[in-house]
XYZ file of C-alpha atoms in Angstrom:
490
model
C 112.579 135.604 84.860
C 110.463 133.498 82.273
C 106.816 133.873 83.196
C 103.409 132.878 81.986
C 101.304 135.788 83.031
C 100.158 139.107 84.808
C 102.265 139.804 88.139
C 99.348 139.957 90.412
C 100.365 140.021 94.035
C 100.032 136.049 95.312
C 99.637 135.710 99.033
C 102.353 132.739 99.017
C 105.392 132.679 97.005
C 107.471 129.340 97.056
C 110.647 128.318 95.299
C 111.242 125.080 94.588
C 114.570 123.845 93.711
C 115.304 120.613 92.500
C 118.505 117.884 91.873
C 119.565 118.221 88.331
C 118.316 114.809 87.375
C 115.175 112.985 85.722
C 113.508 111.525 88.697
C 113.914 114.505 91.193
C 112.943 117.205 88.565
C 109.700 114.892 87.511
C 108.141 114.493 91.273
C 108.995 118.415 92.211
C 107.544 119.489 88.852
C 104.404 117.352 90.270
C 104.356 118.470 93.583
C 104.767 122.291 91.543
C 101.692 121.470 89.689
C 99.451 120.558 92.949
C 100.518 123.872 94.291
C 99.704 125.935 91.444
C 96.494 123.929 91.426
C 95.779 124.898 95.003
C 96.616 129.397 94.166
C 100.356 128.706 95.147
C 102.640 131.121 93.148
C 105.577 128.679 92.181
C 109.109 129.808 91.156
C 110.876 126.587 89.381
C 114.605 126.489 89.115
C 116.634 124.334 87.295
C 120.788 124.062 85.817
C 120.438 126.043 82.426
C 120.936 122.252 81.232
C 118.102 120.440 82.570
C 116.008 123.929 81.935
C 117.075 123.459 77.792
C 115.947 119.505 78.278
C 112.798 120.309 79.154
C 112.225 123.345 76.707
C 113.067 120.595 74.257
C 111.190 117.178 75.549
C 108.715 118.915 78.274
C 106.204 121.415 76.412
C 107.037 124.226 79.149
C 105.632 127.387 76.747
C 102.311 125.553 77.192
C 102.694 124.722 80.886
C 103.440 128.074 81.636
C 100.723 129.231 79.224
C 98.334 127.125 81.915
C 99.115 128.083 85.020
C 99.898 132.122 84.981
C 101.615 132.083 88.580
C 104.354 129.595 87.503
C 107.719 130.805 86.688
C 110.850 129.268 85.847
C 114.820 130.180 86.879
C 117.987 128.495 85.959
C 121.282 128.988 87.230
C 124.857 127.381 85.954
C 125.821 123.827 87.571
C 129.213 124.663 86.911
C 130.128 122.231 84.231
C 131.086 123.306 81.018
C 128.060 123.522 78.579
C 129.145 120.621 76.263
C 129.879 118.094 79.085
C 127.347 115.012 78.630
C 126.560 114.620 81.915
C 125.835 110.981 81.648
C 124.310 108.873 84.212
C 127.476 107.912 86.460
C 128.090 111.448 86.751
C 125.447 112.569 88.965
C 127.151 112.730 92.193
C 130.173 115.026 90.452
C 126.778 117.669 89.419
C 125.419 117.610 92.675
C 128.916 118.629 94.215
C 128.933 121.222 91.382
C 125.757 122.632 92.145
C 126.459 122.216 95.777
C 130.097 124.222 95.402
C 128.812 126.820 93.027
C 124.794 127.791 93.500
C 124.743 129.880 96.589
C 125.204 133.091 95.144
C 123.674 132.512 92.094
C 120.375 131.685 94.623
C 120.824 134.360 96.750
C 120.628 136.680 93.472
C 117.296 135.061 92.494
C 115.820 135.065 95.858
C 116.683 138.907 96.361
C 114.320 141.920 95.534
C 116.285 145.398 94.001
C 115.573 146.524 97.813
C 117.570 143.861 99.276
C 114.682 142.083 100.467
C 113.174 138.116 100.478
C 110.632 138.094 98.410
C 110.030 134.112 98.625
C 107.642 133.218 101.914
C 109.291 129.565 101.680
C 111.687 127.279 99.934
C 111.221 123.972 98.896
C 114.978 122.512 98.533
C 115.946 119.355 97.150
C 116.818 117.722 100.440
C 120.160 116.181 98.996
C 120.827 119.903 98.839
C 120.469 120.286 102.820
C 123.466 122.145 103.833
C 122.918 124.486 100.738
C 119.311 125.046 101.210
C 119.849 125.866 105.141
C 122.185 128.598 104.633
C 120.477 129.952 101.807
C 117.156 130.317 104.176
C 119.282 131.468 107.292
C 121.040 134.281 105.862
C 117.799 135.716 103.953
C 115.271 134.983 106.860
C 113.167 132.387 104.494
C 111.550 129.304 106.018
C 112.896 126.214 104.636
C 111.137 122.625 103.461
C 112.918 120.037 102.431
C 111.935 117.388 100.070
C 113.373 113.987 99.677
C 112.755 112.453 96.646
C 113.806 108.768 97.859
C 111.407 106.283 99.872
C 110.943 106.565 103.668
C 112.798 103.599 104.137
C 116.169 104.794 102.273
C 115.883 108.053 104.404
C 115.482 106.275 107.705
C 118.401 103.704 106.796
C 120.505 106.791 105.977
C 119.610 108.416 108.748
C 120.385 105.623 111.123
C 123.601 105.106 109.515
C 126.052 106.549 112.523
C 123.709 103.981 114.679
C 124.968 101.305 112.359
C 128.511 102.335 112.840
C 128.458 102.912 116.884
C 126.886 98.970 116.687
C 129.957 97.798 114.185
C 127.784 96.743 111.553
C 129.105 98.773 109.579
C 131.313 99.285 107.902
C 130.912 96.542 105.112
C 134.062 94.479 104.701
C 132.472 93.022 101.618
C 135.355 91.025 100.737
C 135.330 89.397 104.058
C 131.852 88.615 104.922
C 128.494 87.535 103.752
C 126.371 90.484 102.322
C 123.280 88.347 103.539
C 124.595 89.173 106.976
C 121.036 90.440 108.654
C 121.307 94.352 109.569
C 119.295 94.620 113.683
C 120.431 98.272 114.720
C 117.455 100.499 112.298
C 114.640 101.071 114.294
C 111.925 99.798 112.555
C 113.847 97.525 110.304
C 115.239 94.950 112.592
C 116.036 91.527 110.726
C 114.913 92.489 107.612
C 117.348 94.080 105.853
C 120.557 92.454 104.847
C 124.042 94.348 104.275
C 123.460 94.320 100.491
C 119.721 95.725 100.918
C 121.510 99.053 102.323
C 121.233 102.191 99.854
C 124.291 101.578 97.661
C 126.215 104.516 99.420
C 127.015 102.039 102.497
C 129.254 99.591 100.274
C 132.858 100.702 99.688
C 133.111 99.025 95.993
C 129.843 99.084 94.908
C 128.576 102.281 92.486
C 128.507 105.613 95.053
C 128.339 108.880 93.061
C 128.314 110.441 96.178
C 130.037 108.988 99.508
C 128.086 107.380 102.401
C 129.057 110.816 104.586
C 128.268 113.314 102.719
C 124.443 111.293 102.272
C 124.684 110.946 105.960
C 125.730 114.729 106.813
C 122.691 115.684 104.150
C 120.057 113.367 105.542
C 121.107 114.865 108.687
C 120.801 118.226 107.341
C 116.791 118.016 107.393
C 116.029 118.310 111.461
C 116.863 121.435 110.742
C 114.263 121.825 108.471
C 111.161 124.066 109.247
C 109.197 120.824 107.829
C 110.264 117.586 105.427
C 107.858 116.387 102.453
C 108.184 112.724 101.619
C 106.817 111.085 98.320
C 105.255 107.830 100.051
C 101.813 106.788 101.471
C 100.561 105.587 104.916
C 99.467 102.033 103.848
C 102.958 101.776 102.206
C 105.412 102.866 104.400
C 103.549 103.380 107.855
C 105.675 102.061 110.086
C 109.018 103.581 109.153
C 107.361 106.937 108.710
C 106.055 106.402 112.740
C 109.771 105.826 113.371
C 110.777 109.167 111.274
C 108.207 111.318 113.133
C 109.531 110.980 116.164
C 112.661 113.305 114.948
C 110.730 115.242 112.267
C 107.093 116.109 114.446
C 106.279 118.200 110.729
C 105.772 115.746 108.010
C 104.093 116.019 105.059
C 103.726 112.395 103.037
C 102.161 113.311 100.008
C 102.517 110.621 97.759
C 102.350 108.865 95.429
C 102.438 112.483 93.995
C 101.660 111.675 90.084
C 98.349 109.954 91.756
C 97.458 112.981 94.243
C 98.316 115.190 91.208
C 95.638 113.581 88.756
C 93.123 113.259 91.606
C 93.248 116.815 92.527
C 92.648 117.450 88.578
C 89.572 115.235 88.319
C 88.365 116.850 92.073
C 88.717 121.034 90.198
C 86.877 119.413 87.020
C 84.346 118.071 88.664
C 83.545 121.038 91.007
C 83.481 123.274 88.229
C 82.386 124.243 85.173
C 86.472 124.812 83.544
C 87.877 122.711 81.511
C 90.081 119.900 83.028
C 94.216 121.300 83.852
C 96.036 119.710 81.232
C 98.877 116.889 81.670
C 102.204 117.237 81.396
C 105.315 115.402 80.359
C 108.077 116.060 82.989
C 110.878 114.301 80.726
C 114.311 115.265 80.475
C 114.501 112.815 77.465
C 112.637 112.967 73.823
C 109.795 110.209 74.428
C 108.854 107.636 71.642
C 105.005 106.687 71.651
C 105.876 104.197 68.886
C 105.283 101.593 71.683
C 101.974 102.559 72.933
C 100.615 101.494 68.909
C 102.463 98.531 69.527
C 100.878 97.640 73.006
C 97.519 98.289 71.645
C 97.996 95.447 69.466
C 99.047 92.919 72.488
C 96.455 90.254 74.689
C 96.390 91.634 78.111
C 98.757 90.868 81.116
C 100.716 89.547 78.357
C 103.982 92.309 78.156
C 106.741 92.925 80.589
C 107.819 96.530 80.642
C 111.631 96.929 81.007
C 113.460 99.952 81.917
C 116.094 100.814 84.127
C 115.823 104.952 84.736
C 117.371 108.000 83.592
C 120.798 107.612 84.968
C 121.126 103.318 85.746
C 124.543 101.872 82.981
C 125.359 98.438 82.117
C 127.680 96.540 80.230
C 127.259 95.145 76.919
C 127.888 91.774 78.705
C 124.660 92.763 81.087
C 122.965 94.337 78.418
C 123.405 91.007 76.364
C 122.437 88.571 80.005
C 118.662 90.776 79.989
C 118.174 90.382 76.512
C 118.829 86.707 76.165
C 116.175 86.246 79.569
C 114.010 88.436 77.661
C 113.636 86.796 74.740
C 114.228 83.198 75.861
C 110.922 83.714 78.385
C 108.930 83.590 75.063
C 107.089 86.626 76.779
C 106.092 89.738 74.576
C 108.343 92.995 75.998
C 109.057 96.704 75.824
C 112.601 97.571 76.642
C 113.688 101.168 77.331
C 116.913 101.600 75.948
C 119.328 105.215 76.460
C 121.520 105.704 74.078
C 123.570 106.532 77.013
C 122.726 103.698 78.703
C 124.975 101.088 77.827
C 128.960 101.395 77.286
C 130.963 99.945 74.700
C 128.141 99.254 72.185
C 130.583 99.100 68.711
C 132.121 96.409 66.990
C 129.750 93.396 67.904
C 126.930 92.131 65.883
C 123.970 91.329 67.864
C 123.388 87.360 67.633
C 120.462 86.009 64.916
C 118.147 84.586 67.738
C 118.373 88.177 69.812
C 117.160 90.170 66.629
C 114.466 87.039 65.474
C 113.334 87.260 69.087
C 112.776 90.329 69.644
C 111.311 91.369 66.370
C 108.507 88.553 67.193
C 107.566 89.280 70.646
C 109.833 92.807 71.652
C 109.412 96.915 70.871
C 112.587 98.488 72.259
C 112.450 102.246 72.498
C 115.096 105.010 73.848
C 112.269 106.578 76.373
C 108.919 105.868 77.015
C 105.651 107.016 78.341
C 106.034 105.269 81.543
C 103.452 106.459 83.323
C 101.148 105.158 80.277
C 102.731 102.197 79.516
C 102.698 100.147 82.856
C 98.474 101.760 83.135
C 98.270 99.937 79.692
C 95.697 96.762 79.985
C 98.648 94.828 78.108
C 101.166 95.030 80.362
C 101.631 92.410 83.106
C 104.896 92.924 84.438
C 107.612 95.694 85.009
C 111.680 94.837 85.099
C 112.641 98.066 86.804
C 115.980 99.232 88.578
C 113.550 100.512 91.290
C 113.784 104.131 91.574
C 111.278 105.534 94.140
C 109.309 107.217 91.450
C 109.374 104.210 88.935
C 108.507 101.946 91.989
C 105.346 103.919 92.853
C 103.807 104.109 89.106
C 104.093 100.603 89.449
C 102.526 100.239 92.923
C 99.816 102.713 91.771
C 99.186 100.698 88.127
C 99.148 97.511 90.163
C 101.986 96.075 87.927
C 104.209 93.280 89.541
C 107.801 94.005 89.580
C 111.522 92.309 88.960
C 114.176 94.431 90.994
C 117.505 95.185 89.400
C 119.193 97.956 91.459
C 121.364 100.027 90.129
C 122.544 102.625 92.977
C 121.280 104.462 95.956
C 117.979 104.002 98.071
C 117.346 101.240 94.735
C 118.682 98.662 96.809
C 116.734 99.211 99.520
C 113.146 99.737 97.933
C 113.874 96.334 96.301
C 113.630 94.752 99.275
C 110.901 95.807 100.508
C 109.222 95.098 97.158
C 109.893 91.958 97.536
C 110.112 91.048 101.339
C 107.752 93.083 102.974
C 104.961 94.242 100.283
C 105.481 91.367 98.186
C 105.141 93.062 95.062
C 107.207 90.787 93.162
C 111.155 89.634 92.990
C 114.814 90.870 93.990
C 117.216 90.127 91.369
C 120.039 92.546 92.848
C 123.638 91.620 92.895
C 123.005 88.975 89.637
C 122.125 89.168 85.956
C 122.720 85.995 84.045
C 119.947 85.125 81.184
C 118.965 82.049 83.427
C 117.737 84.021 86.328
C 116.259 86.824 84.200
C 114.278 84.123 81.863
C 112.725 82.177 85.527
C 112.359 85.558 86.714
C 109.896 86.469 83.822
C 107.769 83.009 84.019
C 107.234 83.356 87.707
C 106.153 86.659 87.290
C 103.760 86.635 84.609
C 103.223 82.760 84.459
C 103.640 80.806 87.685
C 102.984 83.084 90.432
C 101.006 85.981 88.555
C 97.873 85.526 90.924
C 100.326 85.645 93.953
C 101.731 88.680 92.754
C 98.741 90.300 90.895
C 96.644 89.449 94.249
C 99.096 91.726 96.442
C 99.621 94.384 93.354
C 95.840 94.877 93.537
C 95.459 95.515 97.000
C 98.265 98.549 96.893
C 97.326 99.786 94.457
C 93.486 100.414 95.812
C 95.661 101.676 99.101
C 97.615 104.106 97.191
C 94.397 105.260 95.264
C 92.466 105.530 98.386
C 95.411 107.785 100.114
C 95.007 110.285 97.394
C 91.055 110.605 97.469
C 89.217 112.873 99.927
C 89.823 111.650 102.955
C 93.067 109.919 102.342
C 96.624 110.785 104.364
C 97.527 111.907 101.715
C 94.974 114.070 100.714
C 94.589 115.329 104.162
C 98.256 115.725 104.554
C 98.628 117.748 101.449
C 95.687 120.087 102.557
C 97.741 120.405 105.770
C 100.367 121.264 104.167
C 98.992 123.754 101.771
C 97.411 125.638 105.238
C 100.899 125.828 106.637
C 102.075 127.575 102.955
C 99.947 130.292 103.730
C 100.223 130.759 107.118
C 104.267 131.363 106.075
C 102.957 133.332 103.413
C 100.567 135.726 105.446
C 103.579 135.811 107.938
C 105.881 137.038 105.170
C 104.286 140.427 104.564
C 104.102 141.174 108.382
């Protein structure tokens, strides 16, 4: 065990255990932080890969240095130790993890007596099966977290509702993916068949198939509770529809805002120095563009990234850029070096370099959180993962949709059909679109967008400030910790 100070005995002892990828690791390392904050002793575990990531990219010597009651553990993933482990090949390290972590877990979770000494364990909820058993056969309470938006849960929930109504499954190459989904509770006439989670198309990108999401989502009644990342004002009325299956629900989000308000709150009723920040990146971040955006009007940039695991084609890759550039609008591109295949043997064209050296930055991993707070930016182009879709809500930054995969599809919708937080562009990318796209949102309906941007935004503030849901929620939620903890040592 890797530790960061004195083994005094902690009332409540939780181990978290997150998905081996960017976006789950970042919002349990968060939700981590708030516990430690609140006298939680927290066990992290990663893969030994993501673990030497952020030993490399995440300062953990000095996060561990900060909070004395944090530890971390890593177990194998069962892929060989120089496998890339690229974006498309999440779904074959969750199945990994899935096939190989149980006794590893049960090792960590054991004392040398043969007892629990965890009071709870906060699993990954894509995890379910794994995380059940694990807590069944050592008497440990279970939580799950999802890490995806209400809505994606509910829809994947629903999903055997959707196929005892034959609406699904998608025949997409015999019918219209507009074709209006009515069978989700909650959702009715809203979402199309190509606003599903990516899982419920047969060709479309599915690390992982639509039943083994299903079977996991499933997974969660049993559950002693279930922690979603969302907010009342956001997602209210699926989460009404959720709670009527899970009565114990924790939303605590958006969980980067609840983290740095319960930071201000302990500074300000006391005389210690504020809790530091931390980068939760799996990736080696380049603040080259934050010296760049100081030097931009504000409103005036469009932030573009696409996540930790979303590929393209050099053919997409070239579609974006040309929309980019041809906008005349000033960007910041975050570009992977895994990010885009067959990158050799082309020279970029003239106008893309002349263009973007005017009015572009283009840098392999960003800030984010920073960058779309940043008074110059006016505008994110985001594949809409949950936790990129909330820094937006929360930095009131209008948003173009390009989906990638799972509940990304989904959240895009309701970005743009229900909270009207900008545009869709899922299931296109041609330079046209991307360039009108741009101009709408930063030029012809910025006070549209910028008017309903605002207005989140002081919601999602609001929900993490005394008094909030979410505030109240996580206090809740803390009291039922320690209730499992006090139980633990009787």
């Amino acid at each position: 065990m890797t530790g960061g100070g004195d083994q005094c005995e902690i009332e409540t002892h939780v181990l978290i255990f997150p998905c081996p990828a960017q976006g789950h690791v970042n919002c349990m390392l968060q939700l981590a932080e708030l516990l430690l904050l609140s006298n939680i002793h927290v066990t992290f575990l990663n893969t030994d890969h993501v673990h030497r990531r952020l030993l490399r990219f995440a300062d953990i010597n000095s996060r561990l240095a900060a909070y004395p009651t944090l530890h971390f553990e890593t177990i194998s993933d069962g892929i060989p130790a120089d496998d890339p482990r690229c974006g498309d090949s999440i779904g074959q390290q969750i199945k990994q993890v899935d096939l190989t972590a149980l006794p590893q877990l049960k090792k960590i979770c054991m004392e040398a007596s043969g007892k629990p000494r965890f009071s709870c364990i906060i699993g990954d909820g894509i995890f379910g099966r794994l995380t059940n058993q694990l807590g069944q056969e050592l008497g440990i309470p279970v939580v799950h977290f999802r890490t995806i938006s209400a809505c994606c849960f509910w829809a994947c929930f629903c999903a055997p509702r959707l196929i005892e109504s034959n609406e699904l499954p998608i025949r997409e190459e015999e019918e219209d993916l507009d074709r209006m989904i009515t069978s989700i509770p909650g959702m009715e006439n809203l979402v199309r068949c190509r606003d599903l989670p990516s899982f419920f198309r047969r060709s479309h990108k599915r690390p992982i198939p639509l039943e083994s999401i299903v079977f996991e989502t499933h997974q969660s009644l049993r559950a002693q509770a279930l922690i979603l990342n969302t907010f009342e004002d956001l997602e209210g009325p699926i989460l009404s529809q959720i709670r009527n299956l899970f009565p114990r629900l924790y939303t605590l989000g958006p969980l980067h805002a609840l983290l740095t308000a319960r930071k201000a709150s302990k500074t300000a009723s006391s005389e210690e120095k504020p809790p530091p920040s931390f980068a939760n990146s799996l990736w080696e971040i380049d603040r080259t563009c934050m010296t760049w955006l100081d030097a931009q009007p504000p409103k005036s940039v469009i932030y573009v990234s696409f996540g930790s695991n979303s590929t393209m084609s050099r053919d997409e890759l070239m579609e974006i850029w040309y929309g980019l550039v041809n906008s005349k609008k000033r960007f910041v591109w975050v570009v992977r070096p895994d990010m885009v295949a067959e990158q050799e043997g082309k020279d970029l064209p003239s106008e893309l370099v002349q263009g973007t050296t005017e009015r572009g930055c283009m840098v392999g991993w960003a800030p984010q959180q920073e960058v779309l707070e940043h008074v110059a930016v006016g505008g994110f182009m985001t594949h809409s993962g949950w936790n990129s879709t909330l820094e937006g809500v929360v930095a009131g930054v209008p948003m173009i949709c390009w989906p990638y995969f799972g509940d990304q599809q989904i959240n895009s919708r309701y970005v743009s059909e229900v909270w009207k937080l900008g545009l869709d562009m899922k299931d296109t990318c041609d330079r046209k679109i991307v360039e009108k796209m741009v101009n709408d949102l930063m030029v012809e309906r910025r006070e549209e967008f910028q008017k309903s941007t605002d207005a989140m935004a002081a919601g999602a503030k609001a929900s993490v400030t005394d008094g909030g849901s979410s505030y109240s929620d996580f206090d809740s939620f803390i009291e039922y910790l320690k209730s499992l903890g006090a139980g633990s040592r009787n």
